[in-house]
Coordinates of C-alpha atoms and ligand atoms in Angstrom, one line a residue:
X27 CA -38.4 -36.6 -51.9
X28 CA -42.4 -36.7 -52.0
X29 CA -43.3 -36.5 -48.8
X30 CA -42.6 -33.0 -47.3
X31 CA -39.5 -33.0 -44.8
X32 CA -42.0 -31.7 -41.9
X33 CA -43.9 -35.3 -42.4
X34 CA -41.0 -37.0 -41.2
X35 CA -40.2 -39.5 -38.1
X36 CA -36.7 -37.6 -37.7
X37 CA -38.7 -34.2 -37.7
X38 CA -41.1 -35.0 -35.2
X39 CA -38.3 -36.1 -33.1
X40 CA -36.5 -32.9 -34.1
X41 CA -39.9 -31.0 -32.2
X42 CA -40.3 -33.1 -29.6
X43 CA -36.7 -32.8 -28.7
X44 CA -36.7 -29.1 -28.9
X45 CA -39.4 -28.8 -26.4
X46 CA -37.0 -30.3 -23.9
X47 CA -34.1 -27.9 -25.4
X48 CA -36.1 -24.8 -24.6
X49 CA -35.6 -25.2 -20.9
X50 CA -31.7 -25.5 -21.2
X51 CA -29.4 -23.2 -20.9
X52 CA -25.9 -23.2 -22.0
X53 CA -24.6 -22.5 -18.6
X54 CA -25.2 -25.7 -18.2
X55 CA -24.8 -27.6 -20.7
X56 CA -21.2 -26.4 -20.4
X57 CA -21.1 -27.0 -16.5
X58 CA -22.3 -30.3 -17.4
X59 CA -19.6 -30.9 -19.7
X60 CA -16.2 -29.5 -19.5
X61 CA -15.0 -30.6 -22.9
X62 CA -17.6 -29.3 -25.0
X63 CA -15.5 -26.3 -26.1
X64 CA -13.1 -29.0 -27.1
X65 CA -15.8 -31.7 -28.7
X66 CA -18.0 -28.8 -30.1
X67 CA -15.5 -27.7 -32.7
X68 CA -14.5 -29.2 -36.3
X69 CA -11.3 -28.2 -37.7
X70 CA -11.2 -28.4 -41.6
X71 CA -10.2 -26.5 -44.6
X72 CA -8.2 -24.3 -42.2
X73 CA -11.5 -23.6 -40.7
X74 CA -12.0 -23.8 -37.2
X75 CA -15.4 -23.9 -36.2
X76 CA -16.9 -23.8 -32.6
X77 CA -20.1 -24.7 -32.4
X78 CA -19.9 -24.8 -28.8
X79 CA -22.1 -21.9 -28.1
X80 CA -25.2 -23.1 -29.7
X81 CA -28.6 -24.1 -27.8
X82 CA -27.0 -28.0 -28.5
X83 CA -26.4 -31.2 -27.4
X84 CA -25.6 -34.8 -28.7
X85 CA -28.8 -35.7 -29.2
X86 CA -30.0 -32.8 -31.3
X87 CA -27.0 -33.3 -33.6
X88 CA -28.0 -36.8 -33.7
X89 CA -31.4 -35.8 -34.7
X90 CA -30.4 -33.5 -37.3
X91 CA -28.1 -35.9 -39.2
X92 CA -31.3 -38.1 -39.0
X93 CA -33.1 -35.5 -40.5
X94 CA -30.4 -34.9 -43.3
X95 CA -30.3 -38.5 -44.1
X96 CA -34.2 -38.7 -44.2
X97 CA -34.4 -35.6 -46.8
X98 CA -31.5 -38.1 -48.4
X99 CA -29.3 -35.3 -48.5
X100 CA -26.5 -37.7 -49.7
X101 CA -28.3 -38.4 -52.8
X102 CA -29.0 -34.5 -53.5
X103 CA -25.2 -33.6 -53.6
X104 CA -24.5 -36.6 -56.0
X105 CA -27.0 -35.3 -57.8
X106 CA -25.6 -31.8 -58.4
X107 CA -21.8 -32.9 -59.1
X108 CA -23.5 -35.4 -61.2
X109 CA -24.5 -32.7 -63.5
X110 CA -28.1 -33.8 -63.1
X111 CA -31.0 -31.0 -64.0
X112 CA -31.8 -29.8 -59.7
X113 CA -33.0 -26.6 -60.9
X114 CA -35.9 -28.2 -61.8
X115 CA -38.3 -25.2 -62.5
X116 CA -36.1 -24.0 -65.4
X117 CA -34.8 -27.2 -65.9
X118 CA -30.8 -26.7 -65.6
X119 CA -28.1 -28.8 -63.9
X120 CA -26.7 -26.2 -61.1
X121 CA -22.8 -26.6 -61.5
X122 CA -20.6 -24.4 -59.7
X123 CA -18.4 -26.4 -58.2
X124 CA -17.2 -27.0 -61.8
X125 CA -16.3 -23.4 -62.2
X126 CA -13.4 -24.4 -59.5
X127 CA -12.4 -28.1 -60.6
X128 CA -8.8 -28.0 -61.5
X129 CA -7.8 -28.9 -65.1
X130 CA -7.9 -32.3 -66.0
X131 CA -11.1 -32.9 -64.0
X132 CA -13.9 -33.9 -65.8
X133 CA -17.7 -32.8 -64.5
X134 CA -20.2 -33.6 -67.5
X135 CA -23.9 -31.8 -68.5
X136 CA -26.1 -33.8 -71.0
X137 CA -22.8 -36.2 -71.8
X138 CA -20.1 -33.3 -72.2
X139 CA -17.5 -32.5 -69.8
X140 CA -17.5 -28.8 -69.2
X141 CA -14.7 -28.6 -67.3
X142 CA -12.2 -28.0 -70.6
X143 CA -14.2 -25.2 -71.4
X144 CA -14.4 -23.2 -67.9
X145 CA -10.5 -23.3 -68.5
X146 CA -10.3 -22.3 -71.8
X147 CA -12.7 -19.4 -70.7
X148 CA -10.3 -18.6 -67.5
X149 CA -7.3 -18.8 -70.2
X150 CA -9.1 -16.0 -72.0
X151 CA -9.8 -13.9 -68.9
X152 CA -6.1 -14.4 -67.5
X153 CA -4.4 -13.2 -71.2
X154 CA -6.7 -10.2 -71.2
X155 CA -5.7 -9.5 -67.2
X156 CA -2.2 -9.9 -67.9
X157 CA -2.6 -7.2 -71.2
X158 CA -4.8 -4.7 -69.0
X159 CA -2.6 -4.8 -65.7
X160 CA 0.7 -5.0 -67.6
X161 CA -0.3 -1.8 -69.9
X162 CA -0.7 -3.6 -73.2
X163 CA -4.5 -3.0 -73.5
X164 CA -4.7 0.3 -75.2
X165 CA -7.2 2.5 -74.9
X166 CA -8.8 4.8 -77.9
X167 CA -6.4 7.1 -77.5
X168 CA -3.7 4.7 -76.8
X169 CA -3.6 5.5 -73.6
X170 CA -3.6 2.3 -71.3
X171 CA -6.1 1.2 -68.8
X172 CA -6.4 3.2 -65.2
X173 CA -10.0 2.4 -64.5
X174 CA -12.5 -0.5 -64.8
X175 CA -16.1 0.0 -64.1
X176 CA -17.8 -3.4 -63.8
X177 CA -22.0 -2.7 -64.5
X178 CA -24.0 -5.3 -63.4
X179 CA -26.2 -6.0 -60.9
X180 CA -27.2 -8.7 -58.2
X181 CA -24.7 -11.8 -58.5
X182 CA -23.4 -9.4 -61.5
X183 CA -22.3 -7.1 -59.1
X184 CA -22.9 -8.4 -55.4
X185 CA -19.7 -11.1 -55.7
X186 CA -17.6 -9.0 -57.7
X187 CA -17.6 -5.9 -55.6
X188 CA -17.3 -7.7 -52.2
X189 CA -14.6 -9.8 -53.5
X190 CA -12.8 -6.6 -54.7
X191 CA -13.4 -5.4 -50.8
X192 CA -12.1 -8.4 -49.5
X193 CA -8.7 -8.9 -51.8
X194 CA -8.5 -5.1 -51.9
X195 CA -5.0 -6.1 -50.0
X196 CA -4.0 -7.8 -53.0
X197 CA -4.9 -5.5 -55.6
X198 CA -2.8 -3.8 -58.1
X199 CA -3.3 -0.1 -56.2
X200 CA -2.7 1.5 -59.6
X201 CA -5.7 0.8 -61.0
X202 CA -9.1 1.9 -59.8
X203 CA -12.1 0.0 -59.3
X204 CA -16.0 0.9 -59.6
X205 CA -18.9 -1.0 -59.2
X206 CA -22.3 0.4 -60.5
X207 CA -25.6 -1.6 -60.1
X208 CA -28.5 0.7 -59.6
X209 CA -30.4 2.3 -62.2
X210 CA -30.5 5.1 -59.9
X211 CA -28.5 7.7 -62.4
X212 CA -26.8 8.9 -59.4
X213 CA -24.5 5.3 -59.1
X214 CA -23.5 5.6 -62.7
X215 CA -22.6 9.3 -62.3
X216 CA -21.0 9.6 -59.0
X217 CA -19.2 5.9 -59.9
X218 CA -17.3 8.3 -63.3
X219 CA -17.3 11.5 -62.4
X220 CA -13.3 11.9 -61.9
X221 CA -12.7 9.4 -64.2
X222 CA -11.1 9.7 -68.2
X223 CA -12.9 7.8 -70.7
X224 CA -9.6 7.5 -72.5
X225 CA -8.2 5.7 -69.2
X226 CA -11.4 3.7 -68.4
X227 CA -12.7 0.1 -69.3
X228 CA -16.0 -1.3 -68.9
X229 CA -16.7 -4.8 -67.8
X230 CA -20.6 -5.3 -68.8
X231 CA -21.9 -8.5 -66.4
X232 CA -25.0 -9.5 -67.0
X233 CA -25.8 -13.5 -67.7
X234 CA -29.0 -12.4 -69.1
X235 CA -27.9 -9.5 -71.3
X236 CA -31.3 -7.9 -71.2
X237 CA -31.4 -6.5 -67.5
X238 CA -32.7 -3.4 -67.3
X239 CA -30.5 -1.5 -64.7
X240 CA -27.7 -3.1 -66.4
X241 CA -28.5 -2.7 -69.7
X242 CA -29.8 1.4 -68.5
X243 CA -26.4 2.0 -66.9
X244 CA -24.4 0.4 -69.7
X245 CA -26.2 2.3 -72.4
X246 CA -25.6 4.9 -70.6
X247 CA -21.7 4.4 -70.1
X248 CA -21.5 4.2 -73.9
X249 CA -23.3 7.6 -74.5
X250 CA -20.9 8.8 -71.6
X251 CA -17.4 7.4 -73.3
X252 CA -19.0 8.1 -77.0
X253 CA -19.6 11.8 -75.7
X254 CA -15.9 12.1 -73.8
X255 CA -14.1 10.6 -77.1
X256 CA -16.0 12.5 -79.9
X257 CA -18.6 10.4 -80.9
X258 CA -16.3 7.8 -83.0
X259 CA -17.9 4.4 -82.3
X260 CA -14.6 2.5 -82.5
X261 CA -14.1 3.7 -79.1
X262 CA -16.3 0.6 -78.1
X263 CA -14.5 -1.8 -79.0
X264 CA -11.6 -0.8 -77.0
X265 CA -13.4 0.1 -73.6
X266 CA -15.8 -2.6 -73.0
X267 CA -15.9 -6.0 -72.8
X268 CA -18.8 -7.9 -71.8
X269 CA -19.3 -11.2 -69.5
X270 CA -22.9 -13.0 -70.1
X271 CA -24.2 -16.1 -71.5
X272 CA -25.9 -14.6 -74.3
X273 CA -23.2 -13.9 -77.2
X274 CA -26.5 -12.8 -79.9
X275 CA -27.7 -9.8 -77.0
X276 CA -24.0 -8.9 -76.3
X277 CA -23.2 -8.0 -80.6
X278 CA -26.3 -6.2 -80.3
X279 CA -25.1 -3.6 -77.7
X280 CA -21.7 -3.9 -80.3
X281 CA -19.4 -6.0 -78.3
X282 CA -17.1 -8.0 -80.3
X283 CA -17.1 -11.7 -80.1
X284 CA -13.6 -11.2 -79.0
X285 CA -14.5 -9.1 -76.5
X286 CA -16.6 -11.2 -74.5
X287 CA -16.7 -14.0 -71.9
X288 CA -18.6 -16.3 -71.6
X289 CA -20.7 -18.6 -68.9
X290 CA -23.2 -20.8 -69.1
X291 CA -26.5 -21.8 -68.2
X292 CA -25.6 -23.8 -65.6
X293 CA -24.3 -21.4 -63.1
X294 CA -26.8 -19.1 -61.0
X295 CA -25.9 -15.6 -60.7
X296 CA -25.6 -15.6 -56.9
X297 CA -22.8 -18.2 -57.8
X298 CA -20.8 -16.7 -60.6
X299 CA -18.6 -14.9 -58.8
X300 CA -16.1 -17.7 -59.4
X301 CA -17.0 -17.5 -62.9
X302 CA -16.1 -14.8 -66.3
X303 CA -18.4 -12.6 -63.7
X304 CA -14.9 -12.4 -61.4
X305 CA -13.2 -10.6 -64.4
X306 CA -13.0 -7.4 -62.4
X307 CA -11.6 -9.5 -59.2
X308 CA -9.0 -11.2 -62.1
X309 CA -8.1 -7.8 -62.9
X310 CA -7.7 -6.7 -59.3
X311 CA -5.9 -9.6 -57.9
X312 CA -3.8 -11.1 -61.2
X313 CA -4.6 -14.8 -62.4
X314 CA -2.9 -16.3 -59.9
X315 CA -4.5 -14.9 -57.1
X316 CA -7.3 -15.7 -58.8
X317 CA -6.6 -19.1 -59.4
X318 CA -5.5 -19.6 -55.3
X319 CA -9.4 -18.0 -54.9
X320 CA -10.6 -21.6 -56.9
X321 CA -8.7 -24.0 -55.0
X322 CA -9.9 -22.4 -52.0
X323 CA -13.5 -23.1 -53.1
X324 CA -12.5 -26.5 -54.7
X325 CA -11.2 -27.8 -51.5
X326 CA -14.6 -27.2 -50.0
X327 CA -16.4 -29.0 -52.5
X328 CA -14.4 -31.9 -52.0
X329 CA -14.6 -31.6 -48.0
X330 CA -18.9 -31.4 -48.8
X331 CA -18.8 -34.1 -51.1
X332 CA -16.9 -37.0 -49.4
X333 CA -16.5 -35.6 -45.6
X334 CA -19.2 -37.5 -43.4
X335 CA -22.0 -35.2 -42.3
X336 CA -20.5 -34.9 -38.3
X337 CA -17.1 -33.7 -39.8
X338 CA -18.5 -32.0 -42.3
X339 CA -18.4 -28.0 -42.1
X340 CA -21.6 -26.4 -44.3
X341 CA -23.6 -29.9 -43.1
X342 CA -22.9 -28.9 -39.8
X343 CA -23.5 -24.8 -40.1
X344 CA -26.8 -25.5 -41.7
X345 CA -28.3 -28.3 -39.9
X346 CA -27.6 -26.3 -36.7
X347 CA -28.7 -23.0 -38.7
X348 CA -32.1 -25.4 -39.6
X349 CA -32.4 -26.4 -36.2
X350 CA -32.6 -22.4 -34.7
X351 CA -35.0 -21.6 -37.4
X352 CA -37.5 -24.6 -37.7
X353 CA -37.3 -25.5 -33.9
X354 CA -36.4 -22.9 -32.0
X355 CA -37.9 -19.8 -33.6
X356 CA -35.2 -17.7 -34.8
X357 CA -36.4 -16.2 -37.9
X358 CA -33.1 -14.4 -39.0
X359 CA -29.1 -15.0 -38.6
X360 CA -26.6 -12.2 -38.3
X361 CA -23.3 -13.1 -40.5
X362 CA -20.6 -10.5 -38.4
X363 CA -17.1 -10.6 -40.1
X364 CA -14.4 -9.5 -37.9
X365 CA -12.5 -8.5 -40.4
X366 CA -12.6 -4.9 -42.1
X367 CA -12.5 -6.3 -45.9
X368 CA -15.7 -8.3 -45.6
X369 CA -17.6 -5.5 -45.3
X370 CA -19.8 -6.3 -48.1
X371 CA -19.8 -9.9 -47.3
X372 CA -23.0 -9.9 -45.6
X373 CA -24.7 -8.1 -48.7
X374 CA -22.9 -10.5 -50.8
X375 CA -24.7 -12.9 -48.7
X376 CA -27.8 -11.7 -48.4
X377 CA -28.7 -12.4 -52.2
X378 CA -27.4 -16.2 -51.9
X379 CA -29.0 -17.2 -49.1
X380 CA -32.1 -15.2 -49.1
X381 CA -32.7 -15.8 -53.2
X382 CA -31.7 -19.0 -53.3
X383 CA -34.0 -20.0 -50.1
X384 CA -36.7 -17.2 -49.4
X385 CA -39.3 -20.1 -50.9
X386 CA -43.1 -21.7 -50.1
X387 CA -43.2 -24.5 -52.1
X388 CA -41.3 -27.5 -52.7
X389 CA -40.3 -28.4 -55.8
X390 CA -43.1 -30.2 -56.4
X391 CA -45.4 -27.3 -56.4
X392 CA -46.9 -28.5 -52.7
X393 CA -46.4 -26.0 -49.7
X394 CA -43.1 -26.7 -47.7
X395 CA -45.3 -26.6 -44.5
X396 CA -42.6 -24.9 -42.3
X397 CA -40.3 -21.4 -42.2
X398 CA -37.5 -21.5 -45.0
X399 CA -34.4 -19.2 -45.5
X400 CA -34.2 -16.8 -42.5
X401 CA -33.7 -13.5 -42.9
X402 CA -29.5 -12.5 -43.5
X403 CA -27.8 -9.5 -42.1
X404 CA -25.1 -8.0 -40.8
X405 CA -21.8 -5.2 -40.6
X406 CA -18.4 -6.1 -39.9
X407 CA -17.6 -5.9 -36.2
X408 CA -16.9 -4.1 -33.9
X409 CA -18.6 -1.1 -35.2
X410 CA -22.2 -3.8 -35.0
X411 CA -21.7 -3.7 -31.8
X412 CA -22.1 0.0 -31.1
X413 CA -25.3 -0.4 -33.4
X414 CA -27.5 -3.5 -33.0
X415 CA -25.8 -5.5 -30.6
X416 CA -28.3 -4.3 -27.8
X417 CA -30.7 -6.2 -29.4
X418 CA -29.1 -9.9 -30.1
X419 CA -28.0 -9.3 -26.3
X420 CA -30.9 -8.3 -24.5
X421 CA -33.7 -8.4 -27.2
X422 CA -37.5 -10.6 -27.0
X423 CA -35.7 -11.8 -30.5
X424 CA -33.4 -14.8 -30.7
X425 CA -30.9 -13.6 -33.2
X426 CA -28.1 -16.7 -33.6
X427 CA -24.6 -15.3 -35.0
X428 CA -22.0 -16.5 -37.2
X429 CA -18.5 -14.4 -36.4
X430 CA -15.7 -14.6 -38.3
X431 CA -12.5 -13.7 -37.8
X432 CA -8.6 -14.3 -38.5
X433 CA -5.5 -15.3 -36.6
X434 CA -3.9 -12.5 -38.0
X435 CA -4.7 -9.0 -39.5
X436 CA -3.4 -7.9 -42.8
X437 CA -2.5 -4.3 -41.8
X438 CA -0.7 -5.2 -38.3
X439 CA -0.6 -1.9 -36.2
X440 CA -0.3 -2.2 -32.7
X441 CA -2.2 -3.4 -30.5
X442 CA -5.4 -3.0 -33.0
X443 CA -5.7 -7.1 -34.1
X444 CA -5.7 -8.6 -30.3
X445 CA -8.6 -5.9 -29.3
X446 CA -10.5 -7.3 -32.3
X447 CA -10.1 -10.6 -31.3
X448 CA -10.9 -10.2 -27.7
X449 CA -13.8 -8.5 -28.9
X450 CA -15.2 -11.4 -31.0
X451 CA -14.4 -13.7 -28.6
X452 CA -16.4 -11.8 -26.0
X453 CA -19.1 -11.4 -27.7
X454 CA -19.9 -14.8 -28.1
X455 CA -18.9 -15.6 -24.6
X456 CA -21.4 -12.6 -23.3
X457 CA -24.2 -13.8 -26.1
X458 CA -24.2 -17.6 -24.6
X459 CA -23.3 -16.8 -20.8
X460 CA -24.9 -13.7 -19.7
X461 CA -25.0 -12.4 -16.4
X462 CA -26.8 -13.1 -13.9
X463 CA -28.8 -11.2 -11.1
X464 CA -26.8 -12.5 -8.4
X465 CA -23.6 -11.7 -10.1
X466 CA -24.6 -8.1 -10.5
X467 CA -25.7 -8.3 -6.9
X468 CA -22.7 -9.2 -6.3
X469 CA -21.1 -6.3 -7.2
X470 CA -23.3 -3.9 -5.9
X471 CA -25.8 -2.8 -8.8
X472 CA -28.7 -1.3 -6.9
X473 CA -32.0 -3.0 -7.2
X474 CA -33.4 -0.8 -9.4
X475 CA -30.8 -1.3 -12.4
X476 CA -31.1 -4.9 -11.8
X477 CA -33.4 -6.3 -14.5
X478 CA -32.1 -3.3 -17.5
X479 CA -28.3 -5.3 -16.8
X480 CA -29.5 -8.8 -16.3
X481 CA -28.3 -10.5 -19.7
X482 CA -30.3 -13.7 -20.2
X483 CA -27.2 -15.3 -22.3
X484 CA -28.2 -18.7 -24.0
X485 CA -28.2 -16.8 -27.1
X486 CA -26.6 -19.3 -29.7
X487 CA -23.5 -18.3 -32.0
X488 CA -20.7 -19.8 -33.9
X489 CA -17.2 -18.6 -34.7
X490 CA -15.0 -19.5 -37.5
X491 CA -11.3 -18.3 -37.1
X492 CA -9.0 -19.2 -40.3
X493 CA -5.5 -17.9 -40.6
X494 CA -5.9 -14.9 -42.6
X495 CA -8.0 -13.3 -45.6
X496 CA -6.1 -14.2 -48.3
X497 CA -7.9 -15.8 -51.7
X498 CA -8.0 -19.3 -51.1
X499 CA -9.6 -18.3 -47.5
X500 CA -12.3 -16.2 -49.4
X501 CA -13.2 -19.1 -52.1
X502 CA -13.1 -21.3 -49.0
X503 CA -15.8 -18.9 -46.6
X504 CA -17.7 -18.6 -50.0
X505 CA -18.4 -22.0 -51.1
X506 CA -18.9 -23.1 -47.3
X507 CA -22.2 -21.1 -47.2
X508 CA -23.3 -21.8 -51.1
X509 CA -23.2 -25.4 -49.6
X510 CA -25.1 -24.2 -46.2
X511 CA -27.7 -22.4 -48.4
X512 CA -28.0 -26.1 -50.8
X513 CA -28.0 -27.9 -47.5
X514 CA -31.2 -26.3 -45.9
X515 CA -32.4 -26.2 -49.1
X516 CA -32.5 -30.1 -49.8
X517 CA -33.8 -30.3 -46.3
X518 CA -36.6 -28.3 -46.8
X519 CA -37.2 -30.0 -50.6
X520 CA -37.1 -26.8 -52.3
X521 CA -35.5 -25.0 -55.5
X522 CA -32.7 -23.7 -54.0
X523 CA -31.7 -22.2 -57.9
X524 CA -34.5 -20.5 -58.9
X525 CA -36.0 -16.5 -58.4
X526 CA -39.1 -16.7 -59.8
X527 CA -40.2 -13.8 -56.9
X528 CA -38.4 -11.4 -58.2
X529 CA -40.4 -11.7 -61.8
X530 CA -43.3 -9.5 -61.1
X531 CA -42.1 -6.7 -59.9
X532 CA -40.2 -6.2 -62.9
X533 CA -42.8 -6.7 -65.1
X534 CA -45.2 -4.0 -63.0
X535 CA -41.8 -1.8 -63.2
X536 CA -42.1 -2.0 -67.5
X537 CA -46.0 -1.6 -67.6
X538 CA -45.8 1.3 -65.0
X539 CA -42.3 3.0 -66.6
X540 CA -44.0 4.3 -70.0
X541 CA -46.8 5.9 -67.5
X542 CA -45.2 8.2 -65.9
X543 CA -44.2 10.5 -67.8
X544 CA -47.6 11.7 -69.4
X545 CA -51.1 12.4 -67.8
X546 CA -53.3 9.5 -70.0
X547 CA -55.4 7.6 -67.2
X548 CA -54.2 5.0 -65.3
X549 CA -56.1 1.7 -64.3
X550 CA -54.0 0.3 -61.3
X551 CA -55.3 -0.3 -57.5
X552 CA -56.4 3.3 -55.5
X553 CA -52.8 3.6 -54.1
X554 CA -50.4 3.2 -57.2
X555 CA -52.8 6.0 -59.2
X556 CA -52.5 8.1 -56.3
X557 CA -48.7 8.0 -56.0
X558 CA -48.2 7.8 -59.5
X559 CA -50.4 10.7 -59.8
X560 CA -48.5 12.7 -57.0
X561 CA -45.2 11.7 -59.0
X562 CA -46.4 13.4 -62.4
X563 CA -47.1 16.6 -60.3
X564 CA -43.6 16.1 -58.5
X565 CA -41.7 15.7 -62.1
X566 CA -43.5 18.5 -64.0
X567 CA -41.5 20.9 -61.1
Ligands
LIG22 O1 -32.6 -10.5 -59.4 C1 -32.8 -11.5 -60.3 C2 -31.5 -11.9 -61.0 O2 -31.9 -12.7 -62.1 C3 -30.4 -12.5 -60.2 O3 -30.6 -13.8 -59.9 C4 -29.2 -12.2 -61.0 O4 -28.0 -12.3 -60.3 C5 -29.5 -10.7 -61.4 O5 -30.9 -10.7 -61.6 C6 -28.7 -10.2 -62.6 O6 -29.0 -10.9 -63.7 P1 -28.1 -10.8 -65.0 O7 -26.8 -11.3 -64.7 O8 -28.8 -11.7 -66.0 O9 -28.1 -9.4 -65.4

């Protein structure tokens, strides 16, 4: 699209509509209609969605679909299961959804279909599983496998350590499972320091190969297992195995070919967790957990592909997510699983939406002209609400909320999953409702207290409630918001596949790095000499 989205008929409508929106409250827009809790949901996937509670009515989802079919949204999803090149600044097709295509389906880059080859990879990853869980996989001392330390870090380690939280349930509980990431030495130490080399296996994930924590932490774990096994290098080849796209880079750290699985260029890394990257979930959960974790993101893509924009579930969550940013000022969204094994689901978040989206140009180059990816967060509930709550309820800040939760709990004990629920449940009902000043009248709160327990309500959320986590459910919540994030992203005409922002930091990191540890001069702004010079003072001791 050349013109930017702003430019549009449908987004001019979009503003002038939300001028009229910003006087209307959902009290009554749900007094006004007693169905909506009824017509405001969509049922797919086995996700329920209520959109109810969102500052909403026909007309702005009328609006939005305009607006979706003006950025020619339609065409942009062809596009990317067409295999076409969408990550036009490093000019790559952006395939994901052919990570999850069942045998047999055929997806093609340049001509080729890839999809024979993501199997034979998963082939690889589930014969390697099945010798590591079963006890084949021997370690240097023959001892088998107790441990697996995945090193990588962003969607090297983001997807894989949530999705190890959230199937934790599903695990195989006798072998233990770390995840280190920073090249802060304390994650690599504290992450092995009960552990047995003989015992412990090394998953290296990086796409790249050369990233510097990654590459820090794994050199690292080599000197540490070289060190615990006397120093005979054939150790190596027995407790680390390596996931990237770069074969040449993994033999030169001394990873056999055999050793290694492989991706390709084609998948980001804040969508590879369905890829060689979820070897550590593989070994958690077994192939065919792993396997029901595909289908649950393959039905999704098919539900975004062919399901018309009104019934369709990431559409929907991102037109409406578009429509509290762009129109009616949120700047951020709270993601607030109900659900104890999400905790890292929000973080996992964070890096897809916020990489793939915190943008200011188009692709073209030319300034989007309005607010892009808002700003993720969240903690599992209920313990948010004993945190920062207060705010989203009673805040100057309109903070619109996606809660999830499940019909039923995976550790049932007591009376523990209902008050869960009901709390959900309420908080969205208190977040779009409020209470009034003549209900608190009402029941006698003196004047004084009256405006600190006024709730102003109208505050927009949605809830999706699916049966229970299990894998399909967690390919199924993942690929619903990598198509939310490619969604807004099409909308907004941006590169939704691309990180070129987080380039120079790590390039200042390299030049500043070799500087610190001596007292030559440094040329940088006033600041950096001055901390760098209070550093040098702090390291001599
Ligand atoms: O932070 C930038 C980034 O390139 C992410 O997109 C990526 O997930 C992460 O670094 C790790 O990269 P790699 O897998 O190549 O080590």
């Amino acid at each position: 699209m050349s013109t930017s989205i702003t430019a549009t008929a449908a987004w001019r409508a979009l503003a002038a509509h939300a001028d009229a929106m910003r006087g209307r409250h959902l009290r009554e827009l749900f007094a006004a209609d007693p169905q909506r809790g009824e017509r405001l949901r969509l049922q797919a996937c086995g996700i329920y969605l209520d959109y109810a509670k969102n500052r909403i009515d026909d007309q702005t989802l009328r609006l939005l679909l305009d607006l979706a079919e003006a950025a020619g949204l339609r065409a942009r999803i062809d596009a990317m299961f067409a295999g076409e090149r969408i990550n036009a600044t490093e000019d790559r097709a952006v395939l994901h959804v052919a990570l999850r295509a069942p045998r047999g389906a055929d997806i093609r880059v340049d001509g080729a279909n890839v999809v024979p080859e993501v199997h034979t990879v998963l082939d690889r990853m589930a014969a390697f599983a099945e010798r590591v869980r079963s006890g084949a996989w021997l370690g240097h001392g023959g001892r088998p496998v107790r441990n697996v330390v995945n090193i990588g870090i962003g969607g090297s380690d983001l997807g894989p350590v949530m999705a190890y939280e959230a199937l934790r349930h599903y695990s195989a509980r006798e072998l233990r499972f770390r995840f280190v990431s920073n090249i802060d030495a304390t994650d690599f130490t504290e992450a092995v320091r009960d552990l047995d080399a003989r015992e412990t296996l090394f998953i290296v994930s990086s796409k790249t190969f050369t990233t510097l924590e990654t590459m820090t932490n794994a050199h690292s774990a080599r000197a540490w297992l070289l060190q615990q096994l006397g120093g005979d290098e054939a150790a190596v080849a027995k407790h680390f195995v390596a996931v990237s796209t770069h074969a040449a880079e993994v033999a030169r750290f001394g990873i056999a070919a055999d050793n290694m699985f492989g991706f390709w260029d084609w998948v980001g890394g804040r969508y590879s967790m369905d890829s060689a990257i979820g070897l550590s979930t593989m070994l958690a959960i077994g192939p065919a957990q792993f396997h029901a974790m595909l289908a649950g993101f393959h039905e999704i893509d098919q539900h975004f592909r062919t399901a018309p924009f009104e019934r369709n579930l990431p559409v929907l969550m991102a037109l409406i997510g578009l429509w509290h940013n762009n129109f009616l000022g949120a700047h951020t969204a709270a993601v607030l699983p109900y659900e104890q094994y999400l905790k890292r689901f929000p973080a996992y978040l964070q890096q897809l939406t916020m990489e793939s989206n915190g943008k200011s140009v188009r692709v073209d180059g030319a300034a989007v002209g309005c607010d892009t990816g808002p700003v993720y967060w969240g903690e599992p509930g209920t313990n948010g609400q004993h945190s920062f709550y207060q705010l989203i309820h009673q805040g100057t800040r309109l903070v619109p909320c996606d809660f999830i939760a499940f019909g039923r709990s995976l550790n049932p004990l007591g009376a523990h999953h209902d008050l869960l629920l009901a709390n959900v449940f309420a908080q969205g009902q208190a977040l779009a409702f409020g209470k009034t000043e003549a209900e608190l009248r009402a029941e006698g709160v003196p004047e004084r207290l009256i405006a600190h327990k006024r709730f102003d309500g109208n505050r927009p959320s949605n809830t999706l409630l699916l049966e229970v986590l299990d894998p399909g459910n967690l390919g199924r919540l993942v690929a619903l918001y990598e198509h939310l994030v490619f969604t807004q992203g099409a909308v907004w005409g941006i590169d939704s596949f691309d990180q070129w922002g987080v380039e120079l930091g790590k390039v200042l990191a390299q030049r500043i790095a070799p500087e610190l540890a001596g007292d030559a001069p440094i040329a940088h702004d006033s600041s950096t000499n001055a901390l760098i010079a209070h550093y040098r003072r702090l390291r001599r001791g």
